[in-house]
Amino acid sequence: LWTSQSIPTFCRITLACSRRRCRVPGYHSPMRRAVASVLLIASAAGLKKGESGAEDVLFIGNSYTFYWNLPQSVSAMAESQNISMRARQSTASSANLAEHWKAERQLQTMERLRSQNFSRVVLQDHSLGALEAPKRMMHYGQLFASEIQKRGAKVYLFMTWARAFNPSMQQTVTAQYRALADQTGARLVPVGLAWQLARERKPGFPLYEADQSHPSPLGTYLTACVFYGVFFGSVLVGSLPHRLTSTDIYGEKIYLNLQSEDDALFCQQVAQEAIQLYG
């Protein structure tokens, strides 16, 4: 029985035997040579996969996506559980899906989609798109979903949250993202509903920046918890770190997001509940 541990060992023997007279009993039989060739190919493929690293995930959106390192925060949560994930992003302030599709404002989203291999792609429209331009959101959301699925990747819809001063808008945002998910078969990431739950359970919980629109570091932490849970099946309440870290190009630690243990645990609990209820 060949295992992932025995394959590299056997292949090292195979390489050695190809360079000098082999002393491994039975190696030179036709069957052994055939098996050796297959295992060499399998080992090389495994090394290639390891070198290319982790699963590649592309986040397409705007400042709701790039504020406080959301893609990297999700990646850091995954790494904390020994899940290899590389987060990439194509973002611009206030961008909508039409601008991404048309390569406006120097966005290179389509070029990246067509030239790189991603296993998951996240779509986030303008935060007011569901209210002010629902037809545009549906049209370009469908175009993107078709293009992504054609390339073998999974599509995720980043349902955004209501403004702090207008919580009633969440109903329309939710309905629009659900309709787009139904039309495309994409997976809904119910971030806005998690925010709604958090505000109901803890009024005044500081999810927003001073503009009452963009996420605070705590808001981004909650958002990352929802993404982690949708991507990997469970939020793992109590297991995700309250301090999210990465490393720079010199190998030095970078602190992406720092929360208290109590706030982090609350975010994890709310994220898991939102996924169970709405995801």
mmCIF file of C-alpha atoms in Angstrom:
data_model
loop_
_atom_site.group_PDB
_atom_site.id
_atom_site.type_symbol
_atom_site.label_atom_id
_atom_site.label_comp_id
_atom_site.label_asym_id
_atom_site.label_seq_id
_atom_site.Cartn_x
_atom_site.Cartn_y
_atom_site.Cartn_z
ATOM 1 C CA LEU A 1 0.000 0.000 0.000
ATOM 2 C CA TRP A 2 1.527 3.280 -1.111
ATOM 3 C CA THR A 3 0.971 6.324 1.070
ATOM 4 C CA SER A 4 1.913 9.976 0.679
ATOM 5 C CA GLN A 5 4.861 9.241 2.977
ATOM 6 C CA SER A 6 6.105 6.162 1.121
ATOM 7 C CA ILE A 7 5.924 7.681 -2.361
ATOM 8 C CA PRO A 8 8.746 10.211 -1.879
ATOM 9 C CA THR A 9 10.975 7.517 -0.325
ATOM 10 C CA PHE A 10 10.394 5.105 -3.178
ATOM 11 C CA CYS A 11 10.995 7.859 -5.717
ATOM 12 C CA ARG A 12 14.330 8.724 -4.125
ATOM 13 C CA ILE A 13 15.340 5.092 -4.541
ATOM 14 C CA THR A 14 14.117 5.219 -8.126
ATOM 15 C CA LEU A 15 16.208 8.273 -8.903
ATOM 16 C CA ALA A 16 19.244 6.683 -7.334
ATOM 17 C CA CYS A 17 18.764 3.505 -9.313
ATOM 18 C CA SER A 18 18.508 5.459 -12.540
ATOM 19 C CA ARG A 19 21.985 6.920 -11.955
ATOM 20 C CA ARG A 20 23.928 3.870 -10.822
ATOM 21 C CA ARG A 21 23.565 0.134 -10.449
ATOM 22 C CA CYS A 22 20.717 -0.430 -8.042
ATOM 23 C CA ARG A 23 20.980 -2.773 -5.060
ATOM 24 C CA VAL A 24 17.274 -2.686 -4.234
ATOM 25 C CA PRO A 25 15.996 -6.283 -4.573
ATOM 26 C CA GLY A 26 13.661 -6.750 -7.510
ATOM 27 C CA TYR A 27 13.909 -3.155 -8.690
ATOM 28 C CA HIS A 28 14.883 -4.076 -12.233
ATOM 29 C CA SER A 29 11.805 -6.208 -12.864
ATOM 30 C CA PRO A 30 9.510 -4.738 -15.572
ATOM 31 C CA MET A 31 6.671 -4.272 -13.056
ATOM 32 C CA ARG A 32 8.921 -2.405 -10.613
ATOM 33 C CA ARG A 33 10.187 -0.108 -13.327
ATOM 34 C CA ALA A 34 6.631 0.668 -14.430
ATOM 35 C CA VAL A 35 5.504 1.415 -10.879
ATOM 36 C CA ALA A 36 8.575 3.576 -10.371
ATOM 37 C CA SER A 37 7.749 5.659 -13.435
ATOM 38 C CA VAL A 38 4.175 6.223 -12.284
ATOM 39 C CA LEU A 39 5.282 7.217 -8.788
ATOM 40 C CA LEU A 40 7.899 9.602 -10.126
ATOM 41 C CA ILE A 41 5.211 11.373 -12.132
ATOM 42 C CA ALA A 42 2.853 11.451 -9.143
ATOM 43 C CA SER A 43 5.560 12.785 -6.871
ATOM 44 C CA ALA A 44 6.483 15.505 -9.341
ATOM 45 C CA ALA A 45 2.840 16.539 -9.603
ATOM 46 C CA GLY A 46 2.567 16.670 -5.819
ATOM 47 C CA LEU A 47 5.661 18.837 -5.563
ATOM 48 C CA LYS A 48 4.286 21.180 -8.169
ATOM 49 C CA LYS A 49 1.058 21.549 -6.212
ATOM 50 C CA GLY A 50 2.977 22.223 -3.020
ATOM 51 C CA GLU A 51 5.181 24.795 -4.708
ATOM 52 C CA SER A 52 2.193 26.647 -6.130
ATOM 53 C CA GLY A 53 1.043 26.703 -2.538
ATOM 54 C CA ALA A 54 -2.413 27.106 -1.344
ATOM 55 C CA GLU A 55 -5.825 27.545 -2.714
ATOM 56 C CA ASP A 56 -6.080 30.889 -4.532
ATOM 57 C CA VAL A 57 -9.080 33.079 -3.715
ATOM 58 C CA LEU A 58 -9.896 36.323 -5.529
ATOM 59 C CA PHE A 59 -11.944 39.045 -3.840
ATOM 60 C CA ILE A 60 -13.598 41.464 -6.286
ATOM 61 C CA GLY A 61 -15.062 44.587 -4.740
ATOM 62 C CA ASN A 62 -14.303 47.975 -3.245
ATOM 63 C CA SER A 63 -13.412 49.570 0.072
ATOM 64 C CA TYR A 64 -15.830 47.313 1.956
ATOM 65 C CA THR A 65 -13.470 44.529 0.893
ATOM 66 C CA PHE A 66 -10.085 46.176 1.368
ATOM 67 C CA TYR A 67 -10.740 48.057 4.625
ATOM 68 C CA TRP A 68 -8.645 46.567 7.446
ATOM 69 C CA ASN A 69 -7.248 43.746 5.335
ATOM 70 C CA LEU A 70 -10.349 41.582 4.948
ATOM 71 C CA PRO A 71 -8.903 39.118 2.368
ATOM 72 C CA GLN A 72 -5.695 38.697 4.388
ATOM 73 C CA SER A 73 -7.700 38.334 7.611
ATOM 74 C CA VAL A 74 -9.659 35.420 6.148
ATOM 75 C CA SER A 75 -6.379 33.897 4.989
ATOM 76 C CA ALA A 76 -4.862 34.343 8.474
ATOM 77 C CA MET A 77 -7.834 32.562 10.048
ATOM 78 C CA ALA A 78 -7.375 29.707 7.593
ATOM 79 C CA GLU A 79 -3.635 29.498 8.287
ATOM 80 C CA SER A 80 -4.361 29.331 12.036
ATOM 81 C CA GLN A 81 -6.215 26.071 11.335
ATOM 82 C CA ASN A 82 -3.496 24.735 8.999
ATOM 83 C CA ILE A 83 -5.538 25.512 5.892
ATOM 84 C CA SER A 84 -3.442 26.929 3.076
ATOM 85 C CA MET A 85 -5.141 29.858 1.362
ATOM 86 C CA ARG A 86 -3.754 32.713 -0.727
ATOM 87 C CA ALA A 87 -5.968 35.778 -0.816
ATOM 88 C CA ARG A 88 -5.882 38.054 -3.835
ATOM 89 C CA GLN A 89 -7.983 41.130 -4.505
ATOM 90 C CA SER A 90 -9.115 43.410 -7.311
ATOM 91 C CA THR A 91 -10.585 46.469 -5.621
ATOM 92 C CA ALA A 92 -11.074 50.209 -5.973
ATOM 93 C CA SER A 93 -12.916 52.669 -3.769
ATOM 94 C CA SER A 94 -16.659 52.773 -4.526
ATOM 95 C CA ALA A 95 -16.262 50.352 -7.442
ATOM 96 C CA ASN A 96 -19.261 48.434 -8.757
ATOM 97 C CA LEU A 97 -19.353 45.209 -10.746
ATOM 98 C CA ALA A 98 -19.944 47.017 -14.048
ATOM 99 C CA GLU A 99 -16.703 48.977 -13.620
ATOM 100 C CA HIS A 100 -14.850 45.761 -12.868
ATOM 101 C CA TRP A 101 -16.313 44.061 -15.941
ATOM 102 C CA LYS A 102 -15.537 46.965 -18.274
ATOM 103 C CA ALA A 103 -12.003 47.471 -16.920
ATOM 104 C CA GLU A 104 -12.789 51.047 -15.970
ATOM 105 C CA ARG A 105 -10.759 53.074 -13.463
ATOM 106 C CA GLN A 106 -7.672 51.012 -14.343
ATOM 107 C CA LEU A 107 -9.211 47.865 -12.881
ATOM 108 C CA GLN A 108 -7.741 44.648 -14.294
ATOM 109 C CA THR A 109 -10.275 42.241 -12.853
ATOM 110 C CA MET A 110 -11.172 40.459 -16.090
ATOM 111 C CA GLU A 111 -7.544 40.114 -17.101
ATOM 112 C CA ARG A 112 -6.763 38.495 -13.774
ATOM 113 C CA LEU A 113 -9.724 36.145 -14.011
ATOM 114 C CA ARG A 114 -8.688 35.003 -17.466
ATOM 115 C CA SER A 115 -4.966 34.691 -16.839
ATOM 116 C CA GLN A 116 -4.851 33.185 -13.342
ATOM 117 C CA ASN A 117 -6.381 30.107 -11.755
ATOM 118 C CA PHE A 118 -8.664 30.698 -8.793
ATOM 119 C CA SER A 119 -10.654 28.108 -6.893
ATOM 120 C CA ARG A 120 -13.010 30.652 -5.302
ATOM 121 C CA VAL A 121 -14.036 34.127 -6.434
ATOM 122 C CA VAL A 122 -15.933 36.613 -4.263
ATOM 123 C CA LEU A 123 -18.190 39.254 -5.828
ATOM 124 C CA GLN A 124 -19.088 42.447 -3.968
ATOM 125 C CA ASP A 125 -21.077 45.167 -5.670
ATOM 126 C CA HIS A 126 -21.293 48.792 -4.541
ATOM 127 C CA SER A 127 -22.888 48.972 -1.102
ATOM 128 C CA LEU A 128 -25.856 50.945 -2.503
ATOM 129 C CA GLY A 129 -26.092 48.982 -5.735
ATOM 130 C CA ALA A 130 -28.932 46.800 -4.491
ATOM 131 C CA LEU A 131 -31.006 49.909 -3.792
ATOM 132 C CA GLU A 132 -29.964 52.365 -6.504
ATOM 133 C CA ALA A 133 -28.987 50.117 -9.432
ATOM 134 C CA PRO A 134 -30.477 46.637 -8.904
ATOM 135 C CA LYS A 135 -30.714 45.840 -12.650
ATOM 136 C CA ARG A 136 -27.055 46.707 -13.147
ATOM 137 C CA MET A 137 -26.086 44.564 -10.168
ATOM 138 C CA MET A 138 -28.066 41.579 -11.478
ATOM 139 C CA HIS A 139 -26.778 41.945 -15.034
ATOM 140 C CA TYR A 140 -23.086 42.169 -14.224
ATOM 141 C CA GLY A 141 -23.369 39.711 -11.358
ATOM 142 C CA GLN A 142 -24.705 37.129 -13.817
ATOM 143 C CA LEU A 143 -21.995 37.909 -16.358
ATOM 144 C CA PHE A 144 -19.292 37.487 -13.729
ATOM 145 C CA ALA A 145 -20.792 34.294 -12.317
ATOM 146 C CA SER A 146 -20.947 32.713 -15.783
ATOM 147 C CA GLU A 147 -17.338 33.673 -16.545
ATOM 148 C CA ILE A 148 -16.086 32.378 -13.181
ATOM 149 C CA GLN A 149 -17.986 29.101 -13.338
ATOM 150 C CA LYS A 150 -16.786 28.525 -16.903
ATOM 151 C CA ARG A 151 -13.272 28.532 -15.490
ATOM 152 C CA GLY A 152 -14.099 25.936 -12.833
ATOM 153 C CA ALA A 153 -14.145 28.229 -9.808
ATOM 154 C CA LYS A 154 -16.835 28.626 -7.155
ATOM 155 C CA VAL A 155 -18.715 31.930 -6.938
ATOM 156 C CA TYR A 156 -19.447 33.650 -3.630
ATOM 157 C CA LEU A 157 -21.648 36.722 -3.157
ATOM 158 C CA PHE A 158 -20.514 39.134 -0.443
ATOM 159 C CA MET A 159 -23.811 40.384 0.974
ATOM 160 C CA THR A 160 -22.996 43.785 2.442
ATOM 161 C CA TRP A 161 -24.526 45.532 5.470
ATOM 162 C CA ALA A 162 -26.878 48.445 6.053
ATOM 163 C CA ARG A 163 -25.650 51.894 6.920
ATOM 164 C CA ALA A 164 -25.553 52.468 10.668
ATOM 165 C CA PHE A 165 -28.189 55.213 10.419
ATOM 166 C CA ASN A 166 -30.539 53.210 8.149
ATOM 167 C CA PRO A 167 -30.790 49.582 9.314
ATOM 168 C CA SER A 168 -34.004 49.057 7.338
ATOM 169 C CA MET A 169 -32.035 49.007 4.068
ATOM 170 C CA GLN A 170 -30.735 45.542 4.962
ATOM 171 C CA GLN A 171 -34.003 43.988 3.825
ATOM 172 C CA THR A 172 -33.517 45.240 0.254
ATOM 173 C CA VAL A 173 -29.817 44.381 0.193
ATOM 174 C CA THR A 174 -30.569 40.866 1.412
ATOM 175 C CA ALA A 175 -33.364 40.322 -1.121
ATOM 176 C CA GLN A 176 -31.191 41.475 -4.030
ATOM 177 C CA TYR A 177 -28.225 39.281 -3.130
ATOM 178 C CA ARG A 178 -30.509 36.297 -2.593
ATOM 179 C CA ALA A 179 -32.084 36.860 -6.002
ATOM 180 C CA LEU A 180 -28.639 36.989 -7.612
ATOM 181 C CA ALA A 181 -27.636 33.797 -5.797
ATOM 182 C CA ASP A 182 -30.793 32.065 -7.044
ATOM 183 C CA GLN A 183 -30.113 33.188 -10.618
ATOM 184 C CA THR A 184 -26.473 32.108 -10.674
ATOM 185 C CA GLY A 185 -26.155 29.208 -8.245
ATOM 186 C CA ALA A 186 -23.559 31.202 -6.304
ATOM 187 C CA ARG A 187 -23.029 30.722 -2.575
ATOM 188 C CA LEU A 188 -24.310 33.561 -0.425
ATOM 189 C CA VAL A 189 -22.006 34.933 2.279
ATOM 190 C CA PRO A 190 -24.503 36.535 4.720
ATOM 191 C CA VAL A 191 -22.243 39.222 6.151
ATOM 192 C CA GLY A 192 -24.960 41.878 6.305
ATOM 193 C CA LEU A 193 -27.240 39.566 8.265
ATOM 194 C CA ALA A 194 -24.432 38.778 10.706
ATOM 195 C CA TRP A 195 -23.974 42.513 11.257
ATOM 196 C CA GLN A 196 -27.717 42.838 11.807
ATOM 197 C CA LEU A 197 -27.665 40.063 14.414
ATOM 198 C CA ALA A 198 -24.685 41.629 16.181
ATOM 199 C CA ARG A 199 -26.405 45.017 16.386
ATOM 200 C CA GLU A 200 -29.572 43.398 17.759
ATOM 201 C CA ARG A 201 -27.681 41.395 20.382
ATOM 202 C CA LYS A 202 -25.300 44.193 21.372
ATOM 203 C CA PRO A 203 -26.631 47.651 20.483
ATOM 204 C CA GLY A 204 -23.728 50.018 20.017
ATOM 205 C CA PHE A 205 -21.290 47.215 19.159
ATOM 206 C CA PRO A 206 -18.652 49.219 17.247
ATOM 207 C CA LEU A 207 -18.775 47.628 13.818
ATOM 208 C CA TYR A 208 -18.565 50.921 11.898
ATOM 209 C CA GLU A 209 -16.020 53.596 11.276
ATOM 210 C CA ALA A 210 -16.996 57.198 12.045
ATOM 211 C CA ASP A 211 -18.632 57.568 8.614
ATOM 212 C CA GLN A 212 -21.263 54.963 9.687
ATOM 213 C CA SER A 213 -20.654 53.035 6.490
ATOM 214 C CA HIS A 214 -17.192 51.451 6.341
ATOM 215 C CA PRO A 215 -16.172 48.664 8.695
ATOM 216 C CA SER A 216 -14.098 49.239 11.797
ATOM 217 C CA PRO A 217 -11.411 46.649 12.565
ATOM 218 C CA LEU A 218 -14.060 44.853 14.630
ATOM 219 C CA GLY A 219 -16.487 44.972 11.704
ATOM 220 C CA THR A 220 -13.854 43.458 9.433
ATOM 221 C CA TYR A 221 -13.131 40.759 12.030
ATOM 222 C CA LEU A 222 -16.830 39.781 12.091
ATOM 223 C CA THR A 223 -16.914 39.796 8.285
ATOM 224 C CA ALA A 224 -13.831 37.562 8.129
ATOM 225 C CA CYS A 225 -15.479 35.099 10.534
ATOM 226 C CA VAL A 226 -18.488 34.798 8.215
ATOM 227 C CA PHE A 227 -16.257 34.209 5.195
ATOM 228 C CA TYR A 228 -14.208 31.614 7.042
ATOM 229 C CA GLY A 229 -17.343 29.743 8.092
ATOM 230 C CA VAL A 230 -18.839 29.741 4.590
ATOM 231 C CA PHE A 231 -15.562 28.739 2.924
ATOM 232 C CA PHE A 232 -14.639 25.944 5.312
ATOM 233 C CA GLY A 233 -17.936 24.699 6.755
ATOM 234 C CA SER A 234 -17.832 26.047 10.295
ATOM 235 C CA VAL A 235 -16.637 29.127 12.166
ATOM 236 C CA LEU A 236 -14.978 26.868 14.800
ATOM 237 C CA VAL A 237 -16.278 29.037 17.624
ATOM 238 C CA GLY A 238 -13.586 29.461 20.256
ATOM 239 C CA SER A 239 -10.788 28.182 18.017
ATOM 240 C CA LEU A 240 -10.134 31.137 15.715
ATOM 241 C CA PRO A 241 -7.494 33.578 17.001
ATOM 242 C CA HIS A 242 -8.462 36.996 18.308
ATOM 243 C CA ARG A 243 -5.190 38.365 16.950
ATOM 244 C CA LEU A 244 -4.757 37.880 13.232
ATOM 245 C CA THR A 245 -1.191 38.001 11.961
ATOM 246 C CA SER A 246 0.770 37.599 8.758
ATOM 247 C CA THR A 247 4.371 38.154 7.690
ATOM 248 C CA ASP A 248 5.962 40.758 5.441
ATOM 249 C CA ILE A 249 8.439 40.086 2.631
ATOM 250 C CA TYR A 250 11.268 39.978 5.203
ATOM 251 C CA GLY A 251 9.529 37.376 7.344
ATOM 252 C CA GLU A 252 8.593 39.865 10.065
ATOM 253 C CA LYS A 253 5.233 39.529 11.795
ATOM 254 C CA ILE A 254 2.429 41.907 10.804
ATOM 255 C CA TYR A 255 -0.636 42.379 12.989
ATOM 256 C CA LEU A 256 -3.650 42.548 10.689
ATOM 257 C CA ASN A 257 -6.417 42.780 13.254
ATOM 258 C CA LEU A 258 -6.367 42.801 17.052
ATOM 259 C CA GLN A 259 -9.507 42.170 19.105
ATOM 260 C CA SER A 260 -10.225 41.261 22.691
ATOM 261 C CA GLU A 261 -10.946 37.610 23.337
ATOM 262 C CA ASP A 262 -14.526 38.425 24.369
ATOM 263 C CA ASP A 263 -15.287 40.496 21.257
ATOM 264 C CA ALA A 264 -13.696 37.899 18.992
ATOM 265 C CA LEU A 265 -15.728 35.100 20.579
ATOM 266 C CA PHE A 266 -18.943 37.097 20.194
ATOM 267 C CA CYS A 267 -18.161 37.698 16.506
ATOM 268 C CA GLN A 268 -17.506 34.003 15.958
ATOM 269 C CA GLN A 269 -20.784 33.053 17.639
ATOM 270 C CA VAL A 270 -22.798 35.580 15.633
ATOM 271 C CA ALA A 271 -21.119 34.552 12.370
ATOM 272 C CA GLN A 272 -21.908 30.892 12.961
ATOM 273 C CA GLU A 273 -25.524 31.696 13.805
ATOM 274 C CA ALA A 274 -25.937 33.845 10.685
ATOM 275 C CA ILE A 275 -24.553 31.060 8.487
ATOM 276 C CA GLN A 276 -26.867 28.500 10.060
ATOM 277 C CA LEU A 277 -29.892 30.767 9.673
ATOM 278 C CA TYR A 278 -29.231 32.350 6.291
ATOM 279 C CA GLY A 279 -26.143 30.883 4.639
#
